[in-house]
XYZ file of C-alpha atoms in Angstrom:
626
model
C 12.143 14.115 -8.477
C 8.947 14.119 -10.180
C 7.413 16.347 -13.061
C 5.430 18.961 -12.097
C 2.569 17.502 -13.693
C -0.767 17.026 -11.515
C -3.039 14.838 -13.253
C -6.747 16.735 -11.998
C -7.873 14.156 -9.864
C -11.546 13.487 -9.025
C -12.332 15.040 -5.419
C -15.982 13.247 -4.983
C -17.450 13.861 -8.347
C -15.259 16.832 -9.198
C -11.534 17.713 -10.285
C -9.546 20.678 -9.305
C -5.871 21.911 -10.700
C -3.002 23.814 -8.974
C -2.570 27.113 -9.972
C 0.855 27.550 -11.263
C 2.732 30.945 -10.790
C 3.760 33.229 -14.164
C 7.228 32.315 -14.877
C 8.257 31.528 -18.156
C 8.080 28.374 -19.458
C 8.802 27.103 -22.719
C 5.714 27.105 -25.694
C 4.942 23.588 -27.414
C 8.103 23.234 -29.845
C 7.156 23.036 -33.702
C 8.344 19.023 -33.828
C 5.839 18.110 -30.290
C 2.872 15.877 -31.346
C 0.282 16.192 -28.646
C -1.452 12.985 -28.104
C -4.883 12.568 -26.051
C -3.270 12.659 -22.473
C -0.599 14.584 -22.526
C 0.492 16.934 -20.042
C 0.219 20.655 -20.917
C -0.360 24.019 -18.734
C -2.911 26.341 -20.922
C -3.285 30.022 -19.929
C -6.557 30.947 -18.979
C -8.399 33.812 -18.254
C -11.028 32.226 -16.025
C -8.250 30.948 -13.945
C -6.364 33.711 -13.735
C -2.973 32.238 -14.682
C -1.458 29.300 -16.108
C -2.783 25.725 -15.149
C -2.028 22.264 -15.570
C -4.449 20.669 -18.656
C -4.463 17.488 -20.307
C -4.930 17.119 -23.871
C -8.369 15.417 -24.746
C -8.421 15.331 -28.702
C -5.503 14.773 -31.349
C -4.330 17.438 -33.262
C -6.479 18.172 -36.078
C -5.587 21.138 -39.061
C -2.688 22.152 -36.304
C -5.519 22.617 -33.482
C -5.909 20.613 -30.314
C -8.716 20.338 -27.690
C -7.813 20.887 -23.721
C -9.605 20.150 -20.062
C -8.337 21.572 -17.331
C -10.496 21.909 -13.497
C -10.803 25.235 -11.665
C -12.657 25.675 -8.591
C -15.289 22.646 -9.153
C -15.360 23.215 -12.725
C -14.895 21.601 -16.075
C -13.301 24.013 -19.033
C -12.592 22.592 -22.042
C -10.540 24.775 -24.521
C -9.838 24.475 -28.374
C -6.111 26.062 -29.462
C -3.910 26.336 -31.888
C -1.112 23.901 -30.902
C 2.193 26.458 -30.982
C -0.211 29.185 -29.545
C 1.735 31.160 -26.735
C -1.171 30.136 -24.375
C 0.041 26.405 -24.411
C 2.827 25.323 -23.183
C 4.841 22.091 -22.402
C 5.476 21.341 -18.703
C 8.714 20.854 -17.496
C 9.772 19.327 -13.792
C 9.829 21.668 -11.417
C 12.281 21.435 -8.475
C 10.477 22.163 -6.026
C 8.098 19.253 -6.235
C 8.282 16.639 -4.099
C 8.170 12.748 -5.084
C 5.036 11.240 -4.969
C 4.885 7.260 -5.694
C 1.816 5.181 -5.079
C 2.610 1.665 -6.841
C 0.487 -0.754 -7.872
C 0.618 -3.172 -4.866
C 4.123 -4.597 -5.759
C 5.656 -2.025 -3.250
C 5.239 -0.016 -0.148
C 3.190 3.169 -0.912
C 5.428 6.197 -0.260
C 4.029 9.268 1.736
C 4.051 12.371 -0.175
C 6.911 13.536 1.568
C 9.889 11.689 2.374
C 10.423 10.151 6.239
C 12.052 13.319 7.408
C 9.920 16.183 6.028
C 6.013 14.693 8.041
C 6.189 18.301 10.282
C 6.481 20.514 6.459
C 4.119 18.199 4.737
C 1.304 18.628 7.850
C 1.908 22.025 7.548
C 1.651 22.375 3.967
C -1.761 20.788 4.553
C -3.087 22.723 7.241
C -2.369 25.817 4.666
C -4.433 23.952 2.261
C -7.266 23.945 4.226
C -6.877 27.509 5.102
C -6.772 28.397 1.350
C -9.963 26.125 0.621
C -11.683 27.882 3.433
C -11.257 31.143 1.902
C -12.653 29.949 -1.181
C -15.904 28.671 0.315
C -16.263 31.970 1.850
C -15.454 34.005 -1.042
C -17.915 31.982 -3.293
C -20.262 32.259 -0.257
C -20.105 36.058 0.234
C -19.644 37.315 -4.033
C -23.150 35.739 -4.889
C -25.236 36.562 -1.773
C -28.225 39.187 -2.905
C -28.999 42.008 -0.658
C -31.678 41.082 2.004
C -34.258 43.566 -0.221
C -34.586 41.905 -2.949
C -36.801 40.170 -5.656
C -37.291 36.397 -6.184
C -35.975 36.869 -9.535
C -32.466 38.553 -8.484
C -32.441 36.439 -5.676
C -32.455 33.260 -7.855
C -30.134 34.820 -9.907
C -27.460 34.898 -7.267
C -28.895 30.935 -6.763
C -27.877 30.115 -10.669
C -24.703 32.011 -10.790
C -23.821 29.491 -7.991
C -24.954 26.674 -9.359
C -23.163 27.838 -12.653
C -19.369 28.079 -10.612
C -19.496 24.805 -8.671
C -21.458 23.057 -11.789
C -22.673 20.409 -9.394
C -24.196 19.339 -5.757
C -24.069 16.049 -4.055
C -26.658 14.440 -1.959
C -24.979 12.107 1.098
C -26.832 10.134 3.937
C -30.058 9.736 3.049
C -31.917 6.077 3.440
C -32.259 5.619 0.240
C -28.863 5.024 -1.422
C -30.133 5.247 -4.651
C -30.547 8.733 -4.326
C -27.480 9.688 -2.772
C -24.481 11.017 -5.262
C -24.027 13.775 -7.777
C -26.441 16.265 -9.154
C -25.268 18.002 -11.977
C -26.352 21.921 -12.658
C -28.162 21.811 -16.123
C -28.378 25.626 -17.497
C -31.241 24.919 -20.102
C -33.780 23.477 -18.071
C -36.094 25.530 -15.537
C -37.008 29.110 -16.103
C -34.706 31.687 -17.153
C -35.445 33.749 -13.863
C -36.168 30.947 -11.956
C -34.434 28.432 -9.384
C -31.586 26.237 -11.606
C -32.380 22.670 -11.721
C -29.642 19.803 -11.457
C -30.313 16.098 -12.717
C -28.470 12.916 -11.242
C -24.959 12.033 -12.818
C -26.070 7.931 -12.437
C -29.889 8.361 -13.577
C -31.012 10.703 -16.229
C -34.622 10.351 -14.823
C -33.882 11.860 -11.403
C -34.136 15.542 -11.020
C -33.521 18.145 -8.243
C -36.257 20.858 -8.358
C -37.905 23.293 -6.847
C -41.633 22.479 -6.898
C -44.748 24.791 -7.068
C -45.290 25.100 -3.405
C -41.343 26.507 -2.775
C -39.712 23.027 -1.451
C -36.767 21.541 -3.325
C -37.700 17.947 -4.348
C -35.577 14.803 -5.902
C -38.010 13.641 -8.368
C -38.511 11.916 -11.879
C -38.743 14.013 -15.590
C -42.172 14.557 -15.210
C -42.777 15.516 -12.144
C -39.382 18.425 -12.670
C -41.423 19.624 -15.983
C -44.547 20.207 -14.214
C -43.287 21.305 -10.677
C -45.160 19.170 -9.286
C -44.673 18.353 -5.609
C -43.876 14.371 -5.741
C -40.868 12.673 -5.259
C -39.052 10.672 -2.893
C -36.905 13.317 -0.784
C -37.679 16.937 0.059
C -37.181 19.913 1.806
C -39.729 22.035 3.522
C -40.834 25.575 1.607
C -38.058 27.761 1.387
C -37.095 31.464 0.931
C -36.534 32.407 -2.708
C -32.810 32.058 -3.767
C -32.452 29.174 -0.786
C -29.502 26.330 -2.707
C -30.271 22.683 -1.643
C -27.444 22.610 0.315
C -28.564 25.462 2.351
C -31.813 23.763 3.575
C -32.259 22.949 7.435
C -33.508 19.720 6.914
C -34.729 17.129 4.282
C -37.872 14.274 4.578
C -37.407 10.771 2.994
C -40.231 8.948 1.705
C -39.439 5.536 3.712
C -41.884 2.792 3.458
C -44.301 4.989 2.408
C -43.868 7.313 5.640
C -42.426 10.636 5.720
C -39.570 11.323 7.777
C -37.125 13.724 8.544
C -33.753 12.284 8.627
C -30.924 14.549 9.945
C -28.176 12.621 8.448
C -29.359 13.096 4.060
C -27.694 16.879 3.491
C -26.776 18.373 -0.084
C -23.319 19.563 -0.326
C -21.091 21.900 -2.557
C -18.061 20.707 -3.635
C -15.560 23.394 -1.643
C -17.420 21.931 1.526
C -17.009 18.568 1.014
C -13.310 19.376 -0.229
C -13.197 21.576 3.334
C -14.813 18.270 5.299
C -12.062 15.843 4.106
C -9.294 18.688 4.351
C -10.049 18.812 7.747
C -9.752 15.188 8.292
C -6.002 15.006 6.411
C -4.535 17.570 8.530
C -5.776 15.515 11.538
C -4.451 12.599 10.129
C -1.040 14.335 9.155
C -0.911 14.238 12.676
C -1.532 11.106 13.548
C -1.067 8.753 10.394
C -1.347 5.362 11.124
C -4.877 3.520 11.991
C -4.964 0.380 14.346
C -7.600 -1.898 12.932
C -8.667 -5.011 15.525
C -11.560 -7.716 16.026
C -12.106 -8.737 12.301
C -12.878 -12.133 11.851
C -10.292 -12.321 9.007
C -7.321 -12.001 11.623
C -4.929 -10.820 8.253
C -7.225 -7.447 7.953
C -6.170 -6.713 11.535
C -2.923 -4.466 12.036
C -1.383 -1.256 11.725
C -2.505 0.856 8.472
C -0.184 3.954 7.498
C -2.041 7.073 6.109
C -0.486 7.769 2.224
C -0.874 11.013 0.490
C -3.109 10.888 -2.629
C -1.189 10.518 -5.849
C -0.065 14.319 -6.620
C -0.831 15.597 -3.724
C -4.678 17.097 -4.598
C -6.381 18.715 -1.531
C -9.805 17.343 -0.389
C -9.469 13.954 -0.624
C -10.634 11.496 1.613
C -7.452 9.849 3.538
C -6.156 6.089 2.597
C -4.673 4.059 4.754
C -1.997 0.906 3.616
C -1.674 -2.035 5.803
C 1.892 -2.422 7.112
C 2.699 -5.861 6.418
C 0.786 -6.934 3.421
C 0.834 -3.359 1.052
C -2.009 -4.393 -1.367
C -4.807 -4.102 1.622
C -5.896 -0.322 1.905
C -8.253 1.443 4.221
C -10.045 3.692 2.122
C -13.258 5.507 1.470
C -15.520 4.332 -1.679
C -18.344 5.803 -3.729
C -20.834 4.477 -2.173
C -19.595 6.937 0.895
C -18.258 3.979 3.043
C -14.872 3.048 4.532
C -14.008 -0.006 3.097
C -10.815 -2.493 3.649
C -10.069 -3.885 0.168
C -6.956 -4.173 -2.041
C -5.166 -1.804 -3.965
C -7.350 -2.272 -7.063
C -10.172 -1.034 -5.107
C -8.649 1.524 -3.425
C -7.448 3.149 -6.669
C -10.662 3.152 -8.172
C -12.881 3.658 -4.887
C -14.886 0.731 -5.720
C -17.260 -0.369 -3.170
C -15.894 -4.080 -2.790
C -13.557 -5.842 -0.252
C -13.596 -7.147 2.988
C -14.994 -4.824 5.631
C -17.260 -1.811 5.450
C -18.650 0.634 7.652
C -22.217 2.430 7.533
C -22.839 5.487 5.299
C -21.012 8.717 6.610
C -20.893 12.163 5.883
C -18.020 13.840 4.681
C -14.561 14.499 6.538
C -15.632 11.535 8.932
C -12.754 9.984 10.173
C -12.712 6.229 9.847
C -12.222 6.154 13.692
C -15.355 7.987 13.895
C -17.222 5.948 11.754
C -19.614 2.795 13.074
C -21.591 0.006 12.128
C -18.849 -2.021 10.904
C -19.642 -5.038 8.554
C -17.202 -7.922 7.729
C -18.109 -10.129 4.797
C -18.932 -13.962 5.738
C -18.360 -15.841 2.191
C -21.051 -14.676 0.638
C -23.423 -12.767 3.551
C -22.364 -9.341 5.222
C -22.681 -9.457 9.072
C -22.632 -6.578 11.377
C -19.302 -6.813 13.545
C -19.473 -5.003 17.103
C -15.732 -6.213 17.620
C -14.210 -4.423 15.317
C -12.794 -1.262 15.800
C -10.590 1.269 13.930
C -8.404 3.469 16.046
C -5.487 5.999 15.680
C -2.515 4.128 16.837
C -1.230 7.418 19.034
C 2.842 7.345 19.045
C 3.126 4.360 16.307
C 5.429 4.510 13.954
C 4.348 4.568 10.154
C 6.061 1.371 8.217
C 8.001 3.101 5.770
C 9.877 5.103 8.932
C 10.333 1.273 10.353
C 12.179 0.208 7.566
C 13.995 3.209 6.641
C 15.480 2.905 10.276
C 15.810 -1.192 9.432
C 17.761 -0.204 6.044
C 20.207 2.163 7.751
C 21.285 -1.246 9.566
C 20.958 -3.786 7.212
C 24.394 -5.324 6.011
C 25.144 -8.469 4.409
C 23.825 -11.725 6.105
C 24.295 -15.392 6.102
C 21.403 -17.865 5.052
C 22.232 -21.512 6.822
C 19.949 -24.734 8.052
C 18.584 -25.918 4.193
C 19.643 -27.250 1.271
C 18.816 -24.995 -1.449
C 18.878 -21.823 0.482
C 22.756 -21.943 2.227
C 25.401 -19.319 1.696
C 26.324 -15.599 1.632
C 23.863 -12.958 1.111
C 24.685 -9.485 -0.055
C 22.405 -6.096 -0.037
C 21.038 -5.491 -3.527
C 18.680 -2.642 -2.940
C 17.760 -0.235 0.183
C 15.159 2.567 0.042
C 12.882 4.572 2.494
C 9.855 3.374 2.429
C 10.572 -0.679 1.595
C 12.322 -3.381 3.347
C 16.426 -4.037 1.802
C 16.311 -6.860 -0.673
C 19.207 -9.662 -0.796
C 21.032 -11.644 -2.964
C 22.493 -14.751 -2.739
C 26.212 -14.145 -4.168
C 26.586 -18.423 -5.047
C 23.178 -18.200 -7.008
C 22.178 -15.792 -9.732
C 18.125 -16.567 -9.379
C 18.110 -16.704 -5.302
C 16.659 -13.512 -3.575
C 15.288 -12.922 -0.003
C 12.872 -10.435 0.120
C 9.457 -9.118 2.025
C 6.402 -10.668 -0.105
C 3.322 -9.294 -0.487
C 2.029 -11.437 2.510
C 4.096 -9.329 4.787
C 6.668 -12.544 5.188
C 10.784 -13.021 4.212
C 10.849 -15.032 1.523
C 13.761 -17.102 -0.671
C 12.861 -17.272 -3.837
C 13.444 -16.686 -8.003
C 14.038 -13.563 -9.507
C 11.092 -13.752 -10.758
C 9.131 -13.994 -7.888
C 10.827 -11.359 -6.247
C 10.390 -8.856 -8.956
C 6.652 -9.180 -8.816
C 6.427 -9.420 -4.764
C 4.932 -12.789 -4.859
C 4.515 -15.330 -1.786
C 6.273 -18.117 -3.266
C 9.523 -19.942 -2.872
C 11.387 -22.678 -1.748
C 11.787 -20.982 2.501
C 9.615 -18.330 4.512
C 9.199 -16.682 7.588
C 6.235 -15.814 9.733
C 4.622 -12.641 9.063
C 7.321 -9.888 10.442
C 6.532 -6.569 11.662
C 7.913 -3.946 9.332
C 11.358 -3.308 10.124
C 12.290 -6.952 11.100
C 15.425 -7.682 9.054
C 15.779 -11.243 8.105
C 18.916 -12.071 10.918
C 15.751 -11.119 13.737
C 13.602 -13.791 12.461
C 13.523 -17.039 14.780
C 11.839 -19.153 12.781
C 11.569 -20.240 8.906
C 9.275 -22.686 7.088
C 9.899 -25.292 4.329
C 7.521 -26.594 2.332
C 7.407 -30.510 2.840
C 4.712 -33.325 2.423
C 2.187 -30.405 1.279
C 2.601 -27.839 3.738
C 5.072 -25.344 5.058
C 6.811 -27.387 8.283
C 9.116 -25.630 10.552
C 12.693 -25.716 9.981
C 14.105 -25.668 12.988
C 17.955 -25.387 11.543
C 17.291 -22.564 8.926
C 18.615 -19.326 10.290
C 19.687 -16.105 8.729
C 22.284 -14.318 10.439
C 25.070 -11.688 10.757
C 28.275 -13.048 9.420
C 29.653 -11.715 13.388
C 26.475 -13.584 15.070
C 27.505 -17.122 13.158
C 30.918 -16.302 14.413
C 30.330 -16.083 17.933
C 28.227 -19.504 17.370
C 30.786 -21.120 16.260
C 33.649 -20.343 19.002
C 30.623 -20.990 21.699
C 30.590 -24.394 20.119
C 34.225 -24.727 20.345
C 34.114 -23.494 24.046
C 31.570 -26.919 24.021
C 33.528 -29.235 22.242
C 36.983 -28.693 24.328
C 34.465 -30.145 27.168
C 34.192 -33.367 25.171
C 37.481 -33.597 22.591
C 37.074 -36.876 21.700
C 33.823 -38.249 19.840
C 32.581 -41.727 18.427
C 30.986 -42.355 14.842
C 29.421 -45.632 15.424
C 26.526 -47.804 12.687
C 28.167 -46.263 9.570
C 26.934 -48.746 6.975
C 29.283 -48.939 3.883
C 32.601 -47.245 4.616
C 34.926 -47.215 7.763
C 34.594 -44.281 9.012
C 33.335 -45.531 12.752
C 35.815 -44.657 15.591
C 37.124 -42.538 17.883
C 37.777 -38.674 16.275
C 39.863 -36.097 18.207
C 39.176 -32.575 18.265
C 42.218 -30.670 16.668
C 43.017 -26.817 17.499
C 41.712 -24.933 15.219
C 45.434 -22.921 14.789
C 46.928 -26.389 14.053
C 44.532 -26.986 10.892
C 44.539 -22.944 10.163
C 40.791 -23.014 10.306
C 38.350 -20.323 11.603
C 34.759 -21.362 12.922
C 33.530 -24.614 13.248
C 35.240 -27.016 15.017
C 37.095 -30.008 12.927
C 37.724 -33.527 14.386
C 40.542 -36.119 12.764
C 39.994 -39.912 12.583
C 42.338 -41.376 15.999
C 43.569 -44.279 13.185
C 43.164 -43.075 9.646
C 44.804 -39.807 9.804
C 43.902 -38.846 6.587
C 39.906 -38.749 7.669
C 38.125 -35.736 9.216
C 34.723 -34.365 10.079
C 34.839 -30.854 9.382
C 31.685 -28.332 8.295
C 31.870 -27.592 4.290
C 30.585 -24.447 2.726
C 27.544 -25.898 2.384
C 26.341 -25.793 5.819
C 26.764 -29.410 6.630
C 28.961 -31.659 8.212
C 31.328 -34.033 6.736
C 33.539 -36.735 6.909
C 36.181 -36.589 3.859
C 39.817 -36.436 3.563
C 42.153 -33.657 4.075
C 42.239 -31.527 1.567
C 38.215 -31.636 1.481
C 38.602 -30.713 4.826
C 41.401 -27.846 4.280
C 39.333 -26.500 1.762
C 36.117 -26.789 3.400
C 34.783 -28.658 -0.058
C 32.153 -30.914 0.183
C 30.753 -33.188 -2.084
C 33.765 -35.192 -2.278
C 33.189 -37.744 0.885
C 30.669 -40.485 1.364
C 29.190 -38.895 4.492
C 27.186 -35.813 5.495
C 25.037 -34.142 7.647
C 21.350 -32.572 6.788
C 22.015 -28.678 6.979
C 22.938 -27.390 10.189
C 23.191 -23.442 11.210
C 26.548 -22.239 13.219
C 27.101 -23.723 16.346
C 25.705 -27.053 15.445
C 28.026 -29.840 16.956
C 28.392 -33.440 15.001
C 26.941 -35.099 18.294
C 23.631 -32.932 18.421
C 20.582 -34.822 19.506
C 18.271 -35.225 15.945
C 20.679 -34.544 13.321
C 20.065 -37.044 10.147
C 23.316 -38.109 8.968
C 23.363 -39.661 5.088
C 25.925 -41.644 3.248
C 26.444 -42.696 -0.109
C 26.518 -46.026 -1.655
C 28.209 -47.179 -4.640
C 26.618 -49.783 -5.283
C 23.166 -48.104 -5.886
C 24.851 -45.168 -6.749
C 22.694 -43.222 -4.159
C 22.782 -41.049 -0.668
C 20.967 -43.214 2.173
C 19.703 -41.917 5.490
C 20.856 -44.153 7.743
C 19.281 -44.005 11.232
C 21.753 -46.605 12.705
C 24.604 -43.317 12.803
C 25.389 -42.509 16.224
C 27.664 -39.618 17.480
C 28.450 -39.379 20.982
């Protein structure tokens, strides 16, 4: 469950709210001390109804200030701070949980795994609503078709007054390109409004003496002058940039008309990427190939913006490693970057495409660019595709979860014994914990891999320990992995004995091995240097000794001497109670780590033994089983 409160989000330049319905809620109580940023719904007339607000300045002589976002628009609003118009928010239980960490974990949907078909739904109605609200705003400030300049431009700058704001996408010159703000005291009172860039105060959008809507410095917006480097051709009185046909760039000192630079309102843009969710809703996850940087490649899951605000351009999360996104930037690109730049739409990472316009899908986008250490070069590889009938990750390892159970970790040293199920969710894969060792985990790093490592580590995702796996594909559970790595001599090595695996699955290993050893029941330990344990061992029944798994072999002279496996995953050669008790540590002989089904006589396996003079374990090579 999560509060009701929806932070206003920034939809390309601009914030909108939810609209809340009228029930009664409870006013700010007497002892509440708002603080700049908390979460308040404010009733407002403009809005018609209560909306979610934030507070933006402290209490001061029992007044605080408020923003809230309506329709495109900014309102700020100064109350008394127990007036019935304010009021605290309280969760509301019909809000769904929304969780988009900060790369530690798997991004959840908006939804959880079994309500996709509502939440598509829910945005397809979203888009419907938006629609309607472009048209309305289109259709209440439209002038008859008789009418004068002046109450024609007066429709114009009651527009530009509601959606405060246009934004200018695809043109050549990305300098240009971004949001023009409406400013209400400059141009003439019955004339056409005038906007100025949000990231240069010296760039203007204007209509010029000869009727054509120029981007243009200070000056040439005082004088009307007709200079700049982007315009429109002469237009009908009343005509909003972002209802002109076509605009010309000023390109190398050339004047062209380039189809792709368009102003925009905010509804449409909001409209564009609407569009593009509910397709996505559809079909969520993205199937990135052919960058040079063969980690980028993979499967990327479409998440739901934090709070759920409409118009949004999509994200996508990489399956296996969750802190690479696929996600659209300022500068109007799809980019692949981390989670840092994904959160704040920052134009840096990996990969990029060209310029698009809004509500283009990031299969639909092209010129794809990979970065080369420090140079960007155009990749015709590379391609981003919907991944038709794939599975999103957080579905993968919710089914994984359902059958994860305890497991047994065998093959190396440090990482031997039971391990038990500490958590399990929906979206992320089940984390374990070794039961004989407080600060041992397995878990699923941030590098998409198993890992056995601190608590530490675990708890912050990281790809370090002391034994790994290959990159999995989500939903792997750690008994499905084949093969683990063990850092030795300065790199990770193959361990060829490490296994994880079903307590049932190192069962069945162990009474194939005994099917193995009845072929051969009697054995020879030969080049022992240091004790006398060489000679002939017979293999006993396993109901005579009362043990269950591995086989055990006794000494054909010195009764009291067995080879037996110990609970720490190796073999040894100790005395009987050692061996009744499976203890080890106690003999003068052992095996490296083995997993189930290992026999004693097993081509490759080191075999160590102590000496007491040196005080020391020895590998000694000259051991022969056979």
């Amino acid at each position: 469950m999560t509060a009701c409160v929806v932070e206003p989000q920034r939809v390309d330049g601009f914030r909108d709210s939810h609209m809340l319905n009228a029930e009664k809620r409870p006013s700010v109580s007497s002892g509440e001390v708002l603080q700049p940023g908390s979460n308040v719904e404010v009733l407002s007339r403009t809005a018609g109804g209560w909306v979610f607000a934030t507070v933006t300045e402290a209490e001061q002589e029992g007044k605080v200030t408020v923003e809230f976002a309506h329709k495109g628009n900014i309102h700020r609003k100064s109350l008394g701070s127990n007036a019935p118009e304010l009021r605290s928010c309280i969760e509301d239980p019909d809000e769904v949980s929304s969780v988009i960490s900060t790369g530690l974990r798997r991004s959840m949907a908006v939804v959880p795994v079994n309500r996709g078909a509502n939440w598509q739904q829910a945005a397809s109605q979203a888009l419907q609503k938006l629609e309607v609200e472009l048209q309305d705003l289109e259709a209440r400030h439209r002038p008859p078709l008789k009418s004068t300049a002046a109450t024609k431009w007066a429709a114009a700058r009651r527009v530009a007054d509601e959606v405060q704001a246009l934004e200018l996408w695809g043109s050549p010159i990305e300098s240009v390109n971004g949001v023009y703000c409406y400013v209400q005291a400059e141009g003439e009172p019955q004339g056409p409004p005038v906007f100025q860039s949000r990231d240069s105060s010296d760039r203007w959008l204007f209509v010029a003496k000869s009727g054509s809507w120029w981007v243009g410095a200070s000056e040439n917006m005082r004088k009307k002058v007709a200079k700049g480097c982007l315009c429109s051709q002469p237009l009908a009185a009343g005509t909003l940039p972002h209802e002109a046909p076509a605009w010309e760039v000023a390109v190398t000192g050339e004047w062209t008309c380039h189809e792709a630079a368009r102003f925009w309102l905010p509804l449409s843009i909001a409209v564009a990427w609407q569009q593009t969710i509910v397709t996505v809703a559809g079909a969520p996850v993205m199937r990135v190939t052919g960058v040079v940087d063969a980690f980028v490649d993979g499967l990327y899951d479409f998440v739901a913006n934090e709070g759920n605000v409409v118009g949004q351009p999509p994200a996508f999360q990489h399956q296996q490693r969750p802190n690479l996104w696929l996600f659209f930037a300022t500068d109007q690109r799809w980019w692949i970057g981390t989670e840092k730049a994904k959160q704040h739409r920052d134009a840096v990472g990996i990969v990029h495409s060209a310029a698009v316009q809004p509500g283009t899908h990031p299969a639909s986008a092209t010129g794809w660019h990979v970065r080369n250490t420090t140079v960007w070069e155009e990749c015709p590889p590379l391609k981003v595709q919907t991944a038709g009938g794939e599975l999103r990750a957080q579905d993968k390892w919710a089914q994984a979860s359902r059958e994860a159970r305890e497991v047994q970790a065998w093959g190396t040293d440090l990482c031997h014994g039971k391990c038990v199920i500490s958590t399990k969710s929906e979206s992320e894969p089940p984390t374990y914990h070794f039961v004989d060792h407080d600060d041992l985990w397995l878990y699923v790093a941030m590098d998409g891999c198993w890992w056995v490592s601190s608590t530490a580590c675990k708890e912050e995702g990281k790809a370090r320990g002391f034994l790994k796996s290959s990159v999995v594909d989500p939903g792997t559970l750690p008994q499905h992995v084949h093969r683990w790595y063990e850092f030795n001599k300065g790199s990770w090595q193959p361990r060829e004995m490490a296994r994880v695996l079903l307590p049932e699955s190192a069962d069945q290993e162990w009474a194939d091995a005994q099917d193995a050893a009845k072929l051969r029941p009697v054995i020879e330990i030969s080049g022992v240097q240091g004790p006398r344990f060489d000679g002939m061992y017979d293999l006993l029944d396993t109901d005579e000794v009362g043990a269950q798994g591995a086989p055990v072999y006794q000494n054909q002279i010195n009764r009291q001497t067995y080879l037996f496996v110990a609970e720490d995953g190796r073999w040894w050669v100790g005395e009987e109670s050692a061996m009744k008790q499976r203890r080890g540590g106690e003999g003068r002989m052992c095996s490296d780590n083995i997993r189930p089904g290992t026999l004693p006589l097993s081509k490759g396996l080191a075999w160590h033994v102590y000496n007491r003079t040196s005080k020391e374990w020895e590998l000694q090579d000259t051991v022969t089983i056979c």
